Amino acid sequence: MNKVYASQAAMPQNPAYSAPSAASLKARSSTAGYDVTRIREDFPILHQEVHGKALVYLDNAATTQKPKTVIDCIRRVYENDYSNVHRGVHTLSQRSTELFEAARETVQKFINARHCHEIVFVRGTTEAINLVAQSFGRSTVKEGDEILITAMEHHSNIVPWQMLCEQTGATLKVAPIDRNGELQLDEFEQLLSPRTRLVSVVHMSNALGTINPVKAIIERAHSREIPVLLDGAQAAPHMAVDVQDLDCDFYALSGHKLYGPTGIGVLYGKEKWLEAMPPYQGGGDMIRRVTFDKTEYNTLPFKFEAGTPNIVDAIALGAAVDYLESIGMDAIAAYENQLLHYATERALEIPQLTIVGTAERKGAILSFTLERIHPHDIGTILDHLGIAIRAGHHCAMPVMDFFGVPATARASFGLYNTFEEIDILMDGIRKVIEVFG
Amino acid sequence: MLDQIRDLYQEVVFDHNRNPRNFRVMEDANRKIEGFNPLCGDKITLYVKVNDEGVIEDLSFQGSGCAISTASASLMTEIVKGQTEEEAQHLFDIFHRITTGKNEEAVNLEEIGKLAVLAGVRAYPARVKCATLAWHSLQAALKNEANTVSTE
Ligand SMILES: Cc1ncc(COP(=O)(O)O)c(C=O)c1O
């Protein structure tokens, strides 16, 4: 497969002023063929007013809106096909089971996993990482061992490891980042030690937008036989992901950031690890045979799916993936890359604005601060203009500490955002500055 | 369209945000407390000097926060200075009612003076905690509670 990753091209280096209309025209012409107007039609929620203004939804890193196919899918399944899975001989149960397993296969193909049973349905990225920490971690990590993460992780890729370290006496090591928000790969490599049991790294940072050099990370870890988990919560919705090509050992993602429902996510794990790992939770579905003396666990992936799963949302996640593939991940990545370039250029025209996160390879996230205006105030005023952004620490407090800011304002783009919306955002930011005089 | 926002961001708020009053470290404070709003990263350190008669002789603050939390802390230090602990507690109760919109009919706006400018936050549930952070910190300081408070 020929893959184009988001933001492979260098970001604009100098903050030279460029007329917005020219830049905008340039960007727009190079995305010809990507029919964003039609795409927006697929998202009912986008067509509303907030505070009397057309909604401009730029909080896609927090969560994404749902296309009609996903909403309809949920309704259709509950109205026609719904029952419990894997346990009935009756027709509805069989239909639900087939749809549920078909969704697993859809996800398998989406991230190009070798086997369908390497796809474990979980609640989201957070649960996926906790599963690995508690199952893989508690069975292999001993006192004095080390887990290596980076300084740009989301709290959900920090806290589960701190908990594991507390339980086992292992140590959490943190590879540093630089002022652009890029991982310092050499330092990272030096932190790989004979005691490192696992590397867990974000594929794309939600606070900074940085896309990590995950292939290089994985090669370096694998040359020491250390497995690698990738937190794909942000990457999966914005670029083609091929877990075999990456050769990662685990990959975690959240349905709700992938234009799918909340409460469903995926843990991909290589068969050899999942086979060796003990179950994470006990209950129905994860067993083959239970007596009071001994329980035999079920095969993969069911060993890790105790209890009735989130059946309908898993099926709807399959619908979300189908939707993304109907547009094409490479087309989405290329389009969003244009949005990011345009937003970055326009942002650099505003002298009071500082971009936080200027890595060379970035996903479509613009984190910024304004001189002497707190991000919270920016968020409230933009909201009044119909613009939804996030203001805060983005569940990455160590990143905020590193950049010496309490919080940032963050505009994060998705496949349905437009160049016009970026113009509205920039006008809004200028209004904020004006109001605060 | 930005008129509505002026209910929240009144001139007094901008003024106190730009030039916060009593924004300093107090070396001889006998109460000191750190307040956090983990949701947005607002942080204040509040210094209080209470004398033997229970009168708040002086109070000051340091820290970083949004305009609402900074203005609220600044206004609070001005108004509470010279009050007894009971008076300050009473004011907190009223302030809490006007910012959350609960039982506010019982509030005499004159009693709270300039604090009334912050009443606008009740239309912004996400911002109420910004306005009350300083007050929660003061309450904890007066009760001599543990030396950090969090709005969460
Ligand atoms: C990079 C990253 N990792 C993990 C998560 C956690 O995802 P979830 O809350 O869906 O479990 C998020 C979501 O905010 C994220 O952006």
PDB file of C-alpha atoms in Angstrom, chain A residues 51 53 372 374 376-381 383-385 390-393 397 401 406-407 431 434-437, chain B residues 1-2 4-6 8-9 14 17-18 37-43 64-68 124 126-127 130:
ATOM      1  CA  HIS A  51     -25.090  31.715  20.050  1.00  0.00           C
ATOM      2  CA  LYS A  53     -23.575  31.839  14.710  1.00  0.00           C
ATOM      3  CA  ARG A 372      -1.633  37.896  28.530  1.00  0.00           C
ATOM      4  CA  HIS A 374      -5.734  32.984  29.476  1.00  0.00           C
ATOM      5  CA  HIS A 376     -10.062  29.766  29.251  1.00  0.00           C
ATOM      6  CA  ASP A 377     -11.062  33.280  28.346  1.00  0.00           C
ATOM      7  CA  ILE A 378     -10.205  32.609  24.712  1.00  0.00           C
ATOM      8  CA  GLY A 379     -12.436  29.532  24.795  1.00  0.00           C
ATOM      9  CA  THR A 380     -15.419  31.361  26.269  1.00  0.00           C
ATOM     10  CA  ILE A 381     -15.246  34.240  23.817  1.00  0.00           C
ATOM     11  CA  ASP A 383     -17.727  29.942  21.969  1.00  0.00           C
ATOM     12  CA  HIS A 384     -19.791  33.090  21.748  1.00  0.00           C
ATOM     13  CA  LEU A 385     -18.763  33.326  18.124  1.00  0.00           C
ATOM     14  CA  ARG A 390     -10.588  23.267  23.766  1.00  0.00           C
ATOM     15  CA  ALA A 391      -8.880  25.307  26.442  1.00  0.00           C
ATOM     16  CA  GLY A 392      -6.955  23.560  29.153  1.00  0.00           C
ATOM     17  CA  HIS A 393      -4.113  21.164  29.762  1.00  0.00           C
ATOM     18  CA  MET A 397      -0.046  18.359  32.399  1.00  0.00           C
ATOM     19  CA  ASP A 401       4.823  22.212  32.629  1.00  0.00           C
ATOM     20  CA  PRO A 406      -0.811  26.553  32.652  1.00  0.00           C
ATOM     21  CA  ALA A 407      -2.881  25.668  29.628  1.00  0.00           C
ATOM     22  CA  LYS A 431     -11.793  39.663  18.308  1.00  0.00           C
ATOM     23  CA  GLU A 434      -9.634  43.270  20.722  1.00  0.00           C
ATOM     24  CA  VAL A 435     -12.002  42.537  23.619  1.00  0.00           C
ATOM     25  CA  PHE A 436      -9.063  42.147  25.960  1.00  0.00           C
ATOM     26  CA  GLY A 437      -7.527  45.286  24.512  1.00  0.00           C
TER      27      GLY A 437
ATOM     28  CA  MET B   1     -23.102  39.414  19.482  1.00  0.00           C
ATOM     29  CA  LEU B   2     -20.239  40.227  21.777  1.00  0.00           C
ATOM     30  CA  GLN B   4     -23.705  39.219  25.862  1.00  0.00           C
ATOM     31  CA  ILE B   5     -20.139  38.439  26.670  1.00  0.00           C
ATOM     32  CA  ARG B   6     -19.903  41.828  28.347  1.00  0.00           C
ATOM     33  CA  LEU B   8     -19.353  38.146  31.966  1.00  0.00           C
ATOM     34  CA  TYR B   9     -16.421  40.363  31.094  1.00  0.00           C
ATOM     35  CA  PHE B  14     -10.819  43.601  32.902  1.00  0.00           C
ATOM     36  CA  ASN B  17      -7.385  41.215  35.601  1.00  0.00           C
ATOM     37  CA  ARG B  18      -4.958  43.766  34.214  1.00  0.00           C
ATOM     38  CA  ASN B  37      -8.548  24.240  39.438  1.00  0.00           C
ATOM     39  CA  PRO B  38      -7.253  21.066  37.834  1.00  0.00           C
ATOM     40  CA  LEU B  39      -9.620  21.365  34.908  1.00  0.00           C
ATOM     41  CA  CYS B  40      -8.054  24.494  33.527  1.00  0.00           C
ATOM     42  CA  GLY B  41      -4.794  24.772  35.385  1.00  0.00           C
ATOM     43  CA  ASP B  42      -5.703  27.872  37.419  1.00  0.00           C
ATOM     44  CA  LYS B  43      -3.472  28.148  40.440  1.00  0.00           C
ATOM     45  CA  SER B  64      -1.862  32.470  37.354  1.00  0.00           C
ATOM     46  CA  GLY B  65      -5.369  32.081  36.123  1.00  0.00           C
ATOM     47  CA  CYS B  66      -7.953  33.289  33.681  1.00  0.00           C
ATOM     48  CA  ALA B  67      -9.454  36.765  33.826  1.00  0.00           C
ATOM     49  CA  ILE B  68     -12.406  35.551  35.864  1.00  0.00           C
ATOM     50  CA  TYR B 124     -21.384  29.872  32.114  1.00  0.00           C
ATOM     51  CA  ALA B 126     -17.917  25.842  32.985  1.00  0.00           C
ATOM     52  CA  ARG B 127     -16.628  29.076  34.482  1.00  0.00           C
ATOM     53  CA  CYS B 130     -12.955  30.033  38.063  1.00  0.00           C
TER      54      CYS B 130
END
